[in-house]
Short mmCIF file of C-alpha atoms in Angstrom, two decimals:
data_model
loop_
_atom_site.label_atom_id
_atom_site.label_comp_id
_atom_site.label_asym_id
_atom_site.label_seq_id
_atom_site.Cartn_x
_atom_site.Cartn_y
_atom_site.Cartn_z
CA LYS A 1 33.74 31.63 1.51
CA GLN A 2 36.40 28.77 2.09
CA TRP A 3 34.31 26.10 0.82
CA TYR A 4 33.33 27.82 -2.01
CA GLN A 5 37.66 28.34 -2.61
CA ARG A 6 37.75 24.99 -1.59
CA ARG A 7 34.77 23.49 -4.34
CA VAL A 8 36.44 25.60 -7.55
CA ALA A 9 39.82 23.98 -6.88
CA ILE A 10 38.01 21.23 -6.74
CA THR A 11 36.00 20.57 -9.39
CA ALA A 12 39.07 22.66 -11.39
CA GLY A 13 40.28 19.27 -10.77
CA GLY A 14 38.06 17.13 -12.64
CA LYS A 15 36.67 15.78 -9.28
CA ARG A 16 32.85 15.66 -8.21
CA VAL A 17 31.63 17.33 -4.70
CA GLN A 18 28.94 16.76 -2.02
CA ALA A 19 28.88 18.66 0.66
CA ASN A 20 26.18 19.63 2.96
CA MET A 21 26.51 22.83 4.69
CA ALA A 22 25.34 25.20 7.56
CA ALA A 23 21.63 25.07 7.99
CA LYS A 24 19.08 27.22 10.12
CA ASN A 25 15.68 25.20 9.98
CA HIS A 26 12.47 27.20 10.16
CA GLY A 27 8.78 25.97 11.94
CA VAL A 28 6.24 27.83 10.59
CA ILE A 29 3.28 28.13 12.66
CA MET A 30 -0.17 28.69 11.88
CA PRO A 31 -2.78 29.67 15.09
CA ASP A 32 -5.18 27.37 13.11
CA ALA A 33 -2.35 24.26 13.44
CA ASN A 34 -3.13 21.74 16.41
CA LYS A 35 -1.25 22.53 19.52
CA GLU A 36 -0.93 20.20 21.72
CA ASN A 37 0.75 18.36 18.79
CA THR A 38 2.35 21.45 17.07
CA LEU A 39 4.44 22.49 20.78
CA ASN A 40 5.08 18.73 21.16
CA GLN A 41 7.05 18.65 17.30
CA LEU A 42 8.83 21.40 17.68
CA VAL A 43 9.78 20.43 21.51
CA GLY A 44 11.13 17.24 20.41
CA ALA A 45 12.52 18.96 17.06
CA ALA A 46 14.82 21.48 19.00
CA PHE A 47 15.92 19.72 21.84
CA GLY A 48 16.27 16.35 20.65
CA ALA A 49 20.36 15.35 20.62
CA ALA A 50 20.24 18.66 22.33
CA GLY A 51 19.92 19.81 18.36
CA GLN A 52 22.85 18.80 17.47
CA ARG A 53 22.27 17.25 14.33
CA CYS A 54 22.27 19.11 10.12
CA MET A 55 18.40 19.46 10.15
CA ALA A 56 16.91 20.45 13.80
CA LEU A 57 14.25 23.63 14.11
CA SER A 58 16.51 26.13 15.22
CA VAL A 59 13.02 28.58 14.87
CA ALA A 60 10.17 29.33 15.22
CA VAL A 61 8.09 31.68 13.38
CA MET A 62 4.41 32.26 14.86
CA VAL A 63 1.99 33.74 13.18
CA GLY A 64 -0.80 35.51 14.53
CA GLU A 65 -2.24 34.33 17.94
CA ALA A 66 0.11 31.48 17.40
CA ARG A 67 2.29 33.74 19.47
CA ASN A 68 0.50 33.12 22.18
CA TRP A 69 1.44 29.81 23.08
CA ILE A 70 5.01 31.02 23.47
CA PRO A 71 4.32 30.29 27.77
CA GLU A 72 3.65 26.71 26.87
CA LEU A 73 6.07 25.86 24.78
CA VAL A 74 8.23 27.45 26.91
CA GLU A 75 6.85 24.66 29.98
CA ARG A 76 6.59 22.37 28.11
CA ALA A 77 10.71 22.82 27.51
CA ARG A 78 11.13 23.12 31.09
CA LYS A 79 9.29 19.65 31.70
CA LEU A 80 12.70 18.18 29.32
CA ASN A 81 14.80 15.89 31.45
CA VAL A 82 18.99 17.06 30.95
CA THR A 83 21.00 14.02 32.32
CA ALA A 84 23.95 11.42 29.93
CA GLY A 85 22.73 9.68 27.38
CA ASP A 86 22.99 6.24 28.81
CA GLN A 87 20.83 7.24 32.17
CA PRO A 88 17.30 5.73 31.78
CA GLY A 89 14.50 8.98 31.02
CA ALA A 90 17.19 11.05 29.45
CA ASP A 91 15.59 13.81 27.06
CA LEU A 92 19.10 15.20 25.99
CA GLY A 93 22.29 14.53 27.24
CA PRO A 94 25.27 17.03 27.14
CA VAL A 95 27.00 18.50 23.55
CA ILE A 96 29.99 17.42 21.98
CA SER A 97 33.17 19.89 23.63
CA PRO A 98 33.45 22.37 25.58
CA GLN A 99 34.79 24.73 23.09
CA SER A 100 31.10 24.11 21.86
CA LYS A 101 29.53 24.65 24.97
CA ALA A 102 31.64 27.49 25.45
CA ARG A 103 30.21 29.19 21.25
CA ILE A 104 26.64 28.25 22.64
CA GLU A 105 26.35 29.89 25.33
CA ARG A 106 28.29 32.93 23.83
CA LEU A 107 25.15 33.03 21.18
CA ILE A 108 22.18 32.56 24.10
CA GLN A 109 24.01 35.56 25.43
CA SER A 110 24.23 37.66 22.00
CA GLY A 111 20.66 37.94 22.04
CA VAL A 112 20.53 38.81 25.22
CA ASP A 113 23.02 42.05 24.84
CA GLU A 114 20.69 42.79 21.21
CA GLY A 115 17.84 42.98 23.09
CA ALA A 116 16.40 40.25 23.11
CA THR A 117 14.53 37.83 25.93
CA LEU A 118 15.53 34.61 27.35
CA PRO A 119 12.19 33.29 29.27
CA LEU A 120 14.40 30.12 29.65
CA ASP A 121 18.28 30.30 30.24
CA GLY A 122 19.57 26.17 30.23
CA ARG A 123 22.70 27.66 30.89
CA ASN A 124 25.24 27.36 34.16
CA ILE A 125 22.55 24.20 34.06
CA SER A 126 23.98 21.98 36.71
CA VAL A 127 23.33 17.69 36.77
CA PRO A 128 23.52 15.42 39.81
CA GLY A 129 27.12 12.92 39.20
CA TYR A 130 28.23 14.44 35.70
CA GLU A 131 28.42 18.41 37.46
CA ASN A 132 31.52 18.56 35.15
CA GLY A 133 29.84 17.95 32.33
CA ASN A 134 29.23 19.77 28.93
CA PHE A 135 25.41 20.01 29.74
CA VAL A 136 23.44 22.97 28.11
CA GLY A 137 20.19 22.94 29.21
CA PRO A 138 16.86 23.31 27.15
CA THR A 139 17.11 27.65 26.52
CA ILE A 140 14.12 29.83 24.87
CA ILE A 141 15.60 33.05 23.18
CA SER A 142 12.06 35.28 21.98
CA ASN A 143 11.61 38.67 20.22
CA VAL A 144 14.89 37.16 18.16
CA THR A 145 14.47 39.88 15.18
CA THR A 146 16.99 38.54 11.95
CA ASP A 147 19.80 40.94 12.63
CA MET A 148 21.29 39.26 15.53
CA GLU A 149 23.62 37.23 15.96
CA CYS A 150 21.50 33.96 17.78
CA TYR A 151 19.13 34.36 14.87
CA ARG A 152 22.04 34.59 11.96
CA GLU A 153 24.42 31.97 13.35
CA GLU A 154 23.95 28.30 13.41
CA ILE A 155 24.38 27.79 17.23
CA PHE A 156 23.93 23.55 16.74
CA GLY A 157 23.11 23.36 20.72
CA PRO A 158 19.80 23.68 22.69
CA VAL A 159 18.53 26.84 21.24
CA LEU A 160 15.28 27.88 20.23
CA ASN A 161 15.04 31.04 17.93
CA ILE A 162 11.16 32.61 18.60
CA LEU A 163 10.42 35.11 15.50
CA GLU A 164 6.40 36.65 14.89
CA ALA A 165 5.45 37.36 11.57
CA ASP A 166 1.39 38.75 11.25
CA THR A 167 0.42 36.97 8.30
CA MET A 168 1.79 33.72 6.73
CA ASP A 169 3.71 36.22 3.86
CA ASP A 170 5.82 37.95 6.48
CA ALA A 171 6.74 34.60 7.70
CA ILE A 172 7.06 33.10 3.91
CA GLU A 173 9.62 36.34 3.52
CA ILE A 174 11.80 35.53 6.43
CA LEU A 175 12.19 32.28 5.75
CA ASN A 176 13.29 33.43 1.73
CA ASN A 177 15.93 36.64 3.01
CA ASN A 178 17.79 33.82 5.48
CA PRO A 179 20.73 32.49 3.60
CA TYR A 180 19.93 28.60 4.44
CA GLY A 181 17.92 26.32 2.60
CA ASN A 182 18.63 22.93 3.96
CA GLY A 183 15.15 21.97 5.40
CA CYS A 184 11.91 24.21 7.09
CA ALA A 185 8.36 22.82 8.88
CA VAL A 186 4.77 24.34 8.61
CA PHE A 187 2.81 23.65 11.01
CA THR A 188 -1.53 24.46 9.91
CA ASN A 189 -4.59 22.33 9.60
CA SER A 190 -5.55 24.52 6.33
CA GLY A 191 -4.44 22.17 2.63
CA ALA A 192 -4.25 25.57 0.94
CA ALA A 193 -1.86 27.46 3.76
CA ALA A 194 0.10 24.35 3.29
CA ARG A 195 0.17 24.69 -0.70
CA LYS A 196 0.56 27.78 -0.46
CA PHE A 197 3.95 27.78 1.66
CA THR A 198 5.58 24.84 0.09
CA ASN A 199 5.31 26.63 -3.26
CA GLU A 200 6.43 30.33 -2.38
CA VAL A 201 9.70 28.93 0.05
CA ASP A 202 13.37 28.52 -1.25
CA VAL A 203 14.18 25.28 0.87
CA GLY A 204 15.18 22.19 -0.27
CA GLN A 205 13.15 20.12 2.64
CA ILE A 206 9.67 20.90 3.20
CA GLY A 207 7.76 19.59 6.16
CA VAL A 208 3.65 19.86 6.73
CA ASN A 209 2.76 19.04 10.32
CA VAL A 210 6.51 17.24 10.01
CA PRO A 211 9.55 19.38 11.81
CA ILE A 212 12.48 17.42 10.43
CA PRO A 213 11.33 16.30 6.89
CA VAL A 214 14.51 14.22 5.95
CA PRO A 215 13.00 11.72 3.32
CA LEU A 216 13.47 8.08 3.87
CA PRO A 217 17.21 6.62 2.02
CA MET A 218 15.16 5.97 -1.84
CA PHE A 219 14.43 9.90 -1.78
CA SER A 220 17.46 12.60 -1.77
CA PHE A 221 18.34 14.78 0.54
CA THR A 222 17.76 17.91 -0.91
CA GLY A 223 19.28 20.86 1.25
CA SER A 224 19.73 23.94 -1.06
CA ARG A 225 21.46 27.35 -1.27
CA GLY A 226 23.62 27.79 1.19
CA SER A 227 23.11 24.99 3.29
CA PHE A 228 24.44 22.21 -0.28
CA LEU A 229 27.13 22.35 -2.42
CA GLY A 230 28.22 20.24 -5.35
CA ASP A 231 26.82 18.06 -7.80
CA SER A 232 24.35 16.57 -6.86
CA ASN A 233 22.28 15.38 -2.81
CA PHE A 234 22.80 12.73 -0.90
CA TYR A 235 20.73 9.25 -1.12
CA GLY A 236 18.71 8.48 -3.08
CA LYS A 237 19.13 8.18 -7.35
CA ALA A 238 20.68 11.58 -6.79
CA GLY A 239 23.19 9.92 -4.57
CA LEU A 240 23.83 6.63 -6.71
CA ASN A 241 24.61 8.85 -9.91
CA PHE A 242 26.83 10.70 -7.32
CA TYR A 243 29.07 7.59 -7.52
CA SER A 244 28.61 6.33 -11.28
CA GLN A 245 29.22 7.17 -14.76
CA TRP A 246 26.09 7.54 -16.45
CA LYS A 247 27.28 4.99 -20.73
CA THR A 248 24.27 5.03 -23.11
CA ILE A 249 24.23 2.32 -25.63
CA THR A 250 22.72 2.59 -28.71
CA THR A 251 22.22 -0.83 -31.29
CA LEU A 252 20.51 -1.82 -34.05
CA TRP A 253 18.97 -5.18 -35.53
CA LYS A 254 17.68 -5.70 -38.85
CA GLU A 255 15.35 -8.75 -39.91
CA GLU A 256 17.35 -8.70 -43.39
CA ASP A 257 20.24 -7.43 -44.83
CA ALA A 258 20.62 -3.61 -46.83
CA LYS A 259 19.18 -4.05 -50.49
CA THR A 260 21.41 -1.54 -52.38
CA ALA A 261 25.04 -0.87 -51.53
CA THR A 262 24.69 2.86 -51.24
CA ALA A 263 25.60 4.71 -48.09
CA GLU A 264 23.58 6.98 -45.42
CA VAL A 265 25.72 9.93 -44.81
CA ALA A 266 22.24 11.10 -42.64
CA MET A 267 21.65 10.26 -39.31
CA PRO A 268 20.44 7.16 -38.62
CA ARG A 269 16.03 7.14 -37.83
CA MET A 270 13.43 4.83 -38.28
CA GLN A 271 11.74 3.49 -40.95
#
């Protein structure tokens, strides 16, 4: 709410605004997806950078029989190496501060308190040589529902929420009911399913079998809804427009001078 109030105050003063907001990025996993590739992508997108990036894939929606992949997903995440980021073989390092660690762990516990299950708990991890570090290991919270605090809040840590849906329609409804529209992905081998998803989901950046759909800089970063405030997006043509002002120039060159002394009062036109 404070950000919205600030935007109103800034724009009232004639200033442009370009602000990325919070996010809750979902990955929808269809049962026809390439299983091994999808699991690898989920683990990398959820836990890379210890989940501290705005495009981290923090929610997996398992559709239909894809829910049977959850145990394998847990084991794949369990194998990640947690240590200082400058150490060889590090998969994820610490979170940014003690306060961030405490907030992440509180949100994990809130999921448990509200009825979710915790097949992988990264709290209380001990990293040799860095026992006092701000480490949180890969964490997976399953049986999550959309009313839980761990789902509503952007955790910004190595935590993956898992929801289940019976159909793609149910999964799309989950995404569209979430207030954020930063990014999402669908994993499927069906072109028809991918087209339905991209057409119907109300999210600004969409990946098809791409878990973190951040475009190259020549394209705009197009987060939407509660994930963006401002006049135009970052990057690409929109980013250039933000830092510039349009100038329109209209010219007329005639080979010969006018043959009459009568003024034209109508709008100029081609003859």
